[in-house]
Amino acid sequence: MIIQPKTRGFICTTAHPEGCALQVQRQIDYVKSQPAITGPKNVLVVGASTGYGLASRIVSSFASGANTVGVYFDKAAEGARTASAGWYNSAAFEQAAQEAGVKSFSIVGDAFSDEIKAKTIDLIRTELGQIDLVVYSVASPRRTHPKTGETFSSVIKPLGETYTNKTVNFHSGEVTTAVIEPATEDELRQTIAVMGGEDWQMWIDELQQAGVLAETATTVAYSYIGPEITHAVYREGTIGAAKNDLEATAQRLNKQLGTAGGRAYVSVNKALVTQSSSAIPVVPLYISALYKVMKEKGIHEGCIEQMYRLFSERLYGGGETAVDAKGLIRVDDWEMRADVQAEVTQLWANLATENVYELSDLEGYRREFFQLFGFETEGVDYEAEADPIVDIPNLR
Ligand code: NAD
């Protein structure tokens, strides 16, 4: 069939298999053009099919020669419906991993469930023995608790006071004002239950108890801090509270694993276009302004450059891993540079519908959004027939 993008707000309901495969190949090519890393050998990535998790998986295999298990929530093609982008990405990744002679396995299902954890542990036991790196990169709007059965929904809202700021419809370029009412206590509780650290802790506990986590294993999860402009709705809002919980979990896990030489970190990453970040009000406009400034300064990075830097310079750079006063790894360092933030703030003050394409890289944002789903990718003939049915080689 001929596959075209179909969007509903910040969601694209179709994906292009060849475009996704080409995007993955470009990430692999980038990693292969960089020096190899003496890093992990057997890696579990929870949330492995898109964004930062996919990039972590690519760096593990193609810079460090690691075998990987990827856990993710994606759908195969069915009838007239294409598969989701993460499905096509993972199929392309696994194909390339096989060709490169590293093992890779996929488990598709709900990472929050006991069933998927048990299935993953069995797979590790039979295929890899033990894991020496666990990357936790799940971003989800919902979670069903495996013990109580309660389903939580996360919201992106400020705490205490109404938040008002500029936002953009990245399809039309219209800049409007977003007004977001504060979260209730229950919304806060539910957001922490979805995006906080409880599930990460459960994964590490269960892997450890099953004996499939190496004693000196490393684990890392991802967080975001960002600029003043978004603080009230992000870092000091419901999601920020969940990230505080994730960061507290890293400290607990660091103690838990540290006695035997293991380590746990949260890495604070740069704001980037992903399926998750496009759903946050205000953030797409901020990212557009940020991209303009960082591209002009020649310091722009995507997920793959960020994750290569995380692995090569921080986690596996040799010597102590550099962290800030709160124990966090900061690969958002270039985003947060004073000169970058000063220029973004200046642009922000003037941003409006009339000048948004001039003052920000909204066009770059929009293109990257479509590229997440395999569209607008150079080298793909979108008028040609494409087969939506693609198999993942080692799906378990
Ligand atoms: P993403 O949407 O690209 O990826 C999320 C991944 O989680 C996908 O592989 C998806 O399949 C998987 N997933 C979702 N629900 C699942 C479930 N129930 N079971 C199994 N897998 C599930 O997101 P991302 O932007 O790469 O975010 C990953 C992490 O990085 C998050 O913690 C996020 O807060 C953090 N982060 C993102 C940014 C950013 O700007 N995008 C910046 C800093 C930190």
Coordinates of C-alpha atoms and ligand atoms in Angstrom, one line a residue:
M1 CA 0.0 0.0 0.0
I2 CA 1.0 3.6 -0.3
I3 CA 1.6 4.9 3.2
Q4 CA 1.0 8.6 4.0
P5 CA 1.0 10.3 7.4
K6 CA -2.3 10.6 9.2
T7 CA -2.2 13.0 12.1
R8 CA -4.5 13.7 15.0
G9 CA -3.0 16.6 17.0
F10 CA 0.4 15.5 18.3
I11 CA -0.2 11.8 17.3
C12 CA 0.6 10.3 13.9
T13 CA -1.5 7.1 13.4
T14 CA 0.5 5.7 10.5
A15 CA 4.2 4.9 10.1
H16 CA 6.4 4.1 7.1
P17 CA 8.5 1.0 7.4
E18 CA 11.3 2.1 5.0
G19 CA 11.5 5.6 6.5
C20 CA 11.8 4.2 10.0
A21 CA 14.4 1.7 8.8
L22 CA 16.4 4.5 7.2
Q23 CA 16.2 6.6 10.4
V24 CA 17.6 3.7 12.4
Q25 CA 20.3 3.0 9.9
R26 CA 21.4 6.7 10.1
Q27 CA 21.7 6.4 13.9
I28 CA 23.7 3.2 13.4
D29 CA 26.0 4.9 10.9
Y30 CA 26.6 7.8 13.2
V31 CA 27.6 5.4 16.0
K32 CA 29.9 3.4 13.7
S33 CA 31.6 6.6 12.7
Q34 CA 32.6 7.2 16.3
P35 CA 35.3 5.5 18.3
A36 CA 34.3 2.2 19.9
I37 CA 33.4 2.1 23.6
T38 CA 34.6 -0.4 26.2
G39 CA 31.2 -0.7 27.7
P40 CA 28.5 -3.2 28.6
K41 CA 28.2 -6.6 27.0
N42 CA 24.6 -7.7 27.8
V43 CA 22.1 -4.9 28.0
L44 CA 18.4 -4.7 28.8
V45 CA 16.5 -1.6 27.6
V46 CA 13.0 -1.1 28.9
G47 CA 11.3 1.3 26.5
A48 CA 13.6 0.4 23.6
S49 CA 11.7 1.2 20.5
T50 CA 11.9 5.0 20.0
G51 CA 13.6 8.1 21.4
Y52 CA 16.2 7.8 24.0
G53 CA 15.7 4.0 24.7
L54 CA 16.2 3.1 21.0
A55 CA 19.4 5.3 20.8
S56 CA 20.7 3.6 24.0
R57 CA 20.2 0.2 22.4
I58 CA 21.9 1.3 19.2
V59 CA 24.9 2.7 21.1
S60 CA 25.1 -0.5 23.2
S61 CA 25.3 -2.8 20.2
F62 CA 27.1 -0.7 17.6
A63 CA 29.7 1.1 19.9
S64 CA 30.2 -1.5 22.6
G65 CA 29.3 -4.7 20.7
A66 CA 26.6 -5.6 23.3
N67 CA 23.8 -8.2 23.0
T68 CA 20.5 -6.5 23.8
V69 CA 17.0 -7.4 25.0
G70 CA 14.5 -4.6 24.1
V71 CA 11.2 -4.4 25.9
Y72 CA 8.6 -2.1 24.4
F73 CA 4.9 -1.5 23.7
D74 CA 4.3 -1.4 20.0
K75 CA 1.8 -2.8 17.5
A76 CA 2.3 -5.0 14.4
A77 CA 0.5 -4.0 11.2
E78 CA -3.1 -5.3 10.9
G79 CA -5.4 -5.1 8.0
A80 CA -5.3 -1.5 6.6
R81 CA -3.4 -0.3 9.7
T82 CA 0.4 0.1 9.6
A83 CA 2.6 -1.1 12.5
S84 CA 3.7 1.6 14.9
A85 CA 7.0 3.4 14.4
G86 CA 8.6 1.6 17.3
W87 CA 7.8 -1.8 15.6
Y88 CA 9.5 -0.8 12.4
N89 CA 12.4 0.7 14.2
S90 CA 12.9 -2.4 16.2
A91 CA 12.7 -4.7 13.2
A92 CA 15.4 -2.6 11.4
F93 CA 17.5 -2.6 14.6
E94 CA 17.3 -6.4 15.0
Q95 CA 18.1 -7.0 11.3
A96 CA 21.2 -4.8 11.5
A97 CA 22.3 -6.4 14.9
Q98 CA 22.0 -9.8 13.4
E99 CA 24.1 -8.8 10.4
A100 CA 26.7 -7.3 12.8
G101 CA 26.9 -10.6 14.7
V102 CA 25.4 -9.3 18.0
K103 CA 22.4 -10.9 19.6
S104 CA 19.2 -9.0 20.0
F105 CA 15.8 -10.0 21.3
S106 CA 12.5 -8.2 21.6
I107 CA 9.7 -8.6 24.1
V108 CA 6.6 -6.7 23.1
G109 CA 4.1 -6.0 25.9
D110 CA 3.4 -4.0 29.1
A111 CA 6.7 -3.4 30.9
F112 CA 4.7 -2.5 34.1
S113 CA 3.2 -6.1 34.3
D114 CA 4.6 -9.0 36.3
E115 CA 4.1 -11.2 33.2
I116 CA 6.5 -9.2 31.0
K117 CA 9.1 -9.0 33.7
A118 CA 9.0 -12.8 34.2
K119 CA 9.2 -13.4 30.5
T120 CA 12.2 -11.1 30.2
I121 CA 14.0 -12.8 33.1
D122 CA 13.4 -16.2 31.4
L123 CA 14.8 -14.9 28.2
I124 CA 17.9 -13.4 29.8
R125 CA 18.5 -16.7 31.7
T126 CA 18.4 -18.9 28.7
E127 CA 20.0 -16.6 26.1
L128 CA 22.4 -14.3 27.9
G129 CA 22.9 -15.5 31.5
Q130 CA 23.3 -12.1 33.1
I131 CA 22.7 -8.4 32.2
D132 CA 25.4 -5.8 33.0
L133 CA 23.4 -2.7 32.0
V134 CA 19.7 -1.9 32.5
V135 CA 18.4 1.2 30.7
Y136 CA 15.0 2.3 31.9
S137 CA 13.5 4.6 29.3
V138 CA 9.7 4.1 29.5
A139 CA 7.5 7.1 28.8
S140 CA 3.8 6.2 29.1
P141 CA 0.5 8.0 29.7
R142 CA -0.8 5.1 31.9
R143 CA 0.2 2.3 34.2
T144 CA -1.7 -0.5 35.7
H145 CA -0.1 -1.5 39.0
P146 CA 0.8 -5.2 39.0
K147 CA -0.1 -5.9 42.6
T148 CA -3.2 -3.7 43.2
G149 CA -4.6 -3.6 39.6
E150 CA -5.2 0.1 39.9
T151 CA -4.8 2.0 36.6
F152 CA -3.1 5.4 36.9
S153 CA -3.0 8.2 34.3
S154 CA -0.4 10.8 34.2
V155 CA -1.1 14.5 33.5
I156 CA 1.2 17.4 32.7
K157 CA 0.0 20.1 35.0
P158 CA 1.4 22.8 37.3
L159 CA 1.0 22.4 41.1
G160 CA -0.7 25.1 43.1
E161 CA -1.2 27.8 40.5
T162 CA -2.5 28.2 37.0
Y163 CA 0.3 28.2 34.4
T164 CA 0.0 30.5 31.4
N165 CA 2.6 30.7 28.6
K166 CA 3.0 30.6 24.8
T167 CA 2.5 27.4 22.9
V168 CA 2.4 26.5 19.2
N169 CA 0.4 24.2 17.0
F170 CA 3.4 22.8 15.1
H171 CA 1.3 21.8 12.1
S172 CA -0.1 25.3 11.5
G173 CA 2.5 27.5 13.1
E174 CA -0.1 29.3 15.2
V175 CA 1.2 30.6 18.4
T176 CA -1.4 30.9 21.1
T177 CA -1.6 31.0 24.9
A178 CA -1.8 27.8 26.9
V179 CA -3.6 28.1 30.2
I180 CA -3.2 25.0 32.4
E181 CA -5.1 24.6 35.6
P182 CA -3.2 23.1 38.6
A183 CA -3.4 19.4 39.2
T184 CA -5.4 17.9 42.0
E185 CA -3.7 15.8 44.7
D186 CA -5.0 12.7 43.1
E187 CA -3.6 13.6 39.6
L188 CA -0.3 14.2 41.3
R189 CA -0.4 10.8 43.0
Q190 CA -1.3 9.1 39.7
T191 CA 1.4 10.9 37.7
I192 CA 4.1 9.8 40.2
A193 CA 2.8 6.2 40.0
V194 CA 3.2 6.3 36.2
M195 CA 6.4 8.2 35.7
G196 CA 8.1 7.9 39.1
G197 CA 10.6 5.2 40.1
E198 CA 8.4 2.4 41.5
D199 CA 8.5 0.3 38.3
W200 CA 12.2 0.8 37.8
Q201 CA 12.8 -0.4 41.4
M202 CA 10.6 -3.4 40.7
W203 CA 12.6 -4.3 37.6
I204 CA 15.9 -4.2 39.4
D205 CA 14.5 -6.1 42.4
E206 CA 13.1 -8.9 40.2
L207 CA 16.2 -9.1 38.0
Q208 CA 18.4 -9.2 41.1
Q209 CA 16.3 -11.8 42.9
A210 CA 16.3 -14.0 39.8
G211 CA 20.1 -13.9 39.7
V212 CA 20.2 -12.5 36.1
L213 CA 21.7 -9.1 37.1
A214 CA 25.5 -9.1 37.2
E215 CA 26.8 -8.0 40.6
T216 CA 28.6 -5.0 39.2
A217 CA 25.7 -4.0 36.9
T218 CA 24.9 -0.4 36.0
T219 CA 21.4 0.9 35.7
V220 CA 20.3 4.3 34.3
A221 CA 17.0 6.1 33.8
Y222 CA 16.3 9.4 32.1
S223 CA 15.1 12.7 33.4
Y224 CA 14.7 16.3 32.3
I225 CA 15.1 19.7 34.0
G226 CA 14.9 22.4 31.3
P227 CA 14.6 26.2 31.4
E228 CA 12.8 28.6 33.6
I229 CA 10.1 29.0 31.0
T230 CA 8.8 25.5 31.5
H231 CA 9.6 25.0 35.2
A232 CA 6.1 25.6 36.5
V233 CA 4.5 23.1 34.1
Y234 CA 7.3 20.6 33.9
R235 CA 10.0 20.5 36.6
E236 CA 7.9 22.0 39.4
G237 CA 4.7 20.4 38.1
T238 CA 3.3 16.9 38.2
I239 CA 6.0 15.4 35.9
G240 CA 8.7 17.1 37.9
A241 CA 7.4 15.5 41.0
A242 CA 7.5 12.1 39.3
K243 CA 11.1 12.8 38.2
N244 CA 12.0 13.7 41.8
D245 CA 10.7 10.2 42.7
L246 CA 12.7 8.7 39.9
E247 CA 15.9 10.5 41.1
A248 CA 15.3 9.4 44.7
T249 CA 14.9 5.8 43.4
A250 CA 18.3 6.1 41.7
Q251 CA 19.9 7.0 45.1
R252 CA 18.2 4.0 46.7
L253 CA 19.2 1.6 43.9
N254 CA 22.8 3.0 44.0
K255 CA 23.0 1.9 47.7
Q256 CA 21.3 -1.5 46.9
L257 CA 23.7 -2.3 44.0
G258 CA 26.7 -0.4 45.4
T259 CA 27.6 -2.9 48.1
A260 CA 28.6 -5.4 45.3
G261 CA 30.1 -2.8 43.0
G262 CA 27.1 -1.9 40.9
R263 CA 25.8 1.6 40.3
A264 CA 22.5 3.4 39.5
Y265 CA 22.2 6.8 37.9
V266 CA 19.7 9.2 36.5
S267 CA 20.9 11.0 33.4
V268 CA 19.4 14.4 32.7
N269 CA 19.0 14.6 28.9
K270 CA 18.4 17.4 26.4
A271 CA 14.9 18.4 25.2
L272 CA 14.3 16.6 21.9
V273 CA 11.5 15.9 19.5
T274 CA 10.1 12.5 20.5
Q275 CA 6.6 11.1 20.7
S276 CA 6.4 11.9 24.4
S277 CA 7.8 15.4 24.3
S278 CA 5.5 16.5 21.5
A279 CA 2.5 15.9 23.8
I280 CA 3.7 18.5 26.4
P281 CA 2.2 22.0 25.9
V282 CA 4.8 24.8 25.5
V283 CA 7.7 22.4 25.1
P284 CA 7.5 22.1 21.2
L285 CA 7.8 25.9 20.9
Y286 CA 10.7 25.9 23.4
I287 CA 12.4 23.1 21.5
S288 CA 12.0 25.0 18.2
A289 CA 13.7 28.1 19.7
L290 CA 16.4 25.9 21.3
Y291 CA 17.1 24.0 18.1
K292 CA 17.6 27.4 16.3
V293 CA 20.1 28.6 18.8
M294 CA 22.0 25.3 19.2
K295 CA 22.1 24.7 15.4
E296 CA 23.5 28.2 14.9
K297 CA 26.2 27.5 17.5
G298 CA 27.0 24.1 16.0
I299 CA 26.2 22.2 19.2
H300 CA 22.9 20.6 18.3
E301 CA 22.5 17.0 19.1
G302 CA 19.8 14.4 18.5
C303 CA 19.0 11.3 20.7
I304 CA 21.9 9.3 19.2
E305 CA 24.5 11.9 19.8
Q306 CA 23.2 12.4 23.3
M307 CA 23.3 8.7 24.1
Y308 CA 26.8 8.2 22.5
R309 CA 28.1 11.0 24.7
L310 CA 26.4 9.6 27.8
F311 CA 28.0 6.2 27.2
S312 CA 31.4 7.2 26.0
E313 CA 32.1 10.2 28.3
R314 CA 30.1 9.5 31.4
L315 CA 29.0 5.9 32.0
Y316 CA 31.9 4.1 30.3
G317 CA 34.5 7.0 30.0
G318 CA 36.9 5.3 32.4
G319 CA 37.3 6.7 35.9
E320 CA 34.6 8.3 38.0
T321 CA 31.3 9.2 36.3
A322 CA 30.9 13.0 36.5
V323 CA 27.7 14.0 38.3
D324 CA 26.3 17.3 39.6
A325 CA 25.7 18.2 43.3
K326 CA 22.6 16.1 43.3
G327 CA 24.3 13.0 41.9
L328 CA 22.8 13.5 38.4
I329 CA 24.6 12.9 35.1
R330 CA 24.1 16.0 33.0
V331 CA 24.1 15.5 29.2
D332 CA 21.8 18.5 29.1
D333 CA 24.9 20.6 29.8
W334 CA 25.0 22.2 26.3
E335 CA 21.3 23.0 26.4
M336 CA 21.6 24.6 29.8
R337 CA 24.7 26.7 28.9
A338 CA 24.2 30.3 29.9
D339 CA 24.7 31.7 26.4
V340 CA 22.2 29.2 24.9
Q341 CA 19.6 30.0 27.5
A342 CA 20.1 33.7 27.2
E343 CA 19.4 33.6 23.5
V344 CA 16.4 31.3 23.8
T345 CA 14.9 33.7 26.4
Q346 CA 15.4 36.6 24.1
L347 CA 13.7 34.8 21.2
W348 CA 10.9 33.6 23.5
A349 CA 9.9 37.1 24.5
N350 CA 9.3 38.0 20.8
L351 CA 7.8 34.7 19.5
A352 CA 4.5 35.1 17.7
T353 CA 2.5 33.6 14.9
E354 CA 3.9 36.2 12.4
N355 CA 7.6 35.4 13.1
V356 CA 7.7 31.9 14.4
Y357 CA 9.4 30.4 11.3
E358 CA 12.0 33.2 11.4
L359 CA 12.8 33.3 15.2
S360 CA 12.6 29.6 15.8
D361 CA 13.3 26.3 14.0
L362 CA 9.7 25.3 13.9
E363 CA 10.2 23.9 10.4
G364 CA 12.9 21.6 11.8
Y365 CA 10.6 20.6 14.6
R366 CA 7.8 19.7 12.3
R367 CA 10.1 17.7 10.0
E368 CA 11.6 15.8 12.9
F369 CA 8.1 15.0 14.2
F370 CA 7.2 13.4 10.9
Q371 CA 10.6 11.6 10.8
L372 CA 9.7 9.9 14.1
F373 CA 7.1 8.0 12.0
G374 CA 9.4 7.4 9.0
F375 CA 8.0 10.3 6.9
E376 CA 9.9 13.2 5.3
T377 CA 13.0 11.1 5.2
E378 CA 15.3 11.7 2.3
G379 CA 15.9 8.6 0.1
V380 CA 12.4 7.2 0.5
D381 CA 9.9 7.2 -2.4
Y382 CA 6.6 7.9 -0.6
E383 CA 4.6 7.4 -3.8
A384 CA 5.8 3.8 -4.2
E385 CA 4.0 0.8 -2.8
A386 CA 5.3 -0.3 0.6
D387 CA 4.7 -3.5 2.5
P388 CA 3.4 -2.7 6.0
I389 CA 3.9 -6.2 7.2
V390 CA 7.4 -6.4 8.7
D391 CA 8.7 -9.2 11.0
I392 CA 10.9 -8.6 14.0
P393 CA 13.6 -11.3 13.7
N394 CA 13.8 -12.3 17.3
L395 CA 10.5 -11.4 18.8
R396 CA 9.7 -13.6 21.9
Ligands
NAD1 P1 9.5 7.9 23.6 O1 8.0 8.1 23.6 O2 10.3 8.1 22.4 O3 9.8 6.3 24.1 C1 9.1 5.7 25.1 C2 9.4 4.2 25.0 O4 8.6 3.6 26.1 C3 8.9 3.5 23.7 O5 9.9 2.5 23.4 C4 7.6 2.8 24.2 O6 7.3 1.6 23.4 C5 7.9 2.5 25.6 N1 6.7 2.2 26.4 C6 5.7 3.1 26.7 N2 4.8 2.4 27.5 C7 5.3 1.2 27.7 C8 4.8 0.0 28.4 N3 3.7 0.1 29.1 N4 5.6 -1.1 28.4 C9 6.7 -1.2 27.6 N5 7.2 -0.1 27.0 C10 6.5 1.0 27.0 O7 10.1 8.7 24.9 P2 11.4 9.5 25.2 O8 11.2 10.9 24.9 O9 12.6 8.8 24.6 O10 11.5 9.3 26.8 C11 12.2 8.3 27.4 C12 12.7 8.9 28.8 O11 13.5 10.0 28.5 C13 11.5 9.4 29.7 O12 11.8 9.1 31.0 C14 11.6 10.9 29.4 O13 11.0 11.6 30.5 C15 13.1 11.1 29.3 N6 13.5 12.3 28.6 C16 13.0 12.8 27.5 C17 13.4 14.0 26.9 C18 12.8 14.5 25.7 O14 12.9 15.7 25.4 N7 12.2 13.7 24.8 C19 14.4 14.7 27.6 C20 14.9 14.3 28.7 C21 14.5 13.1 29.3

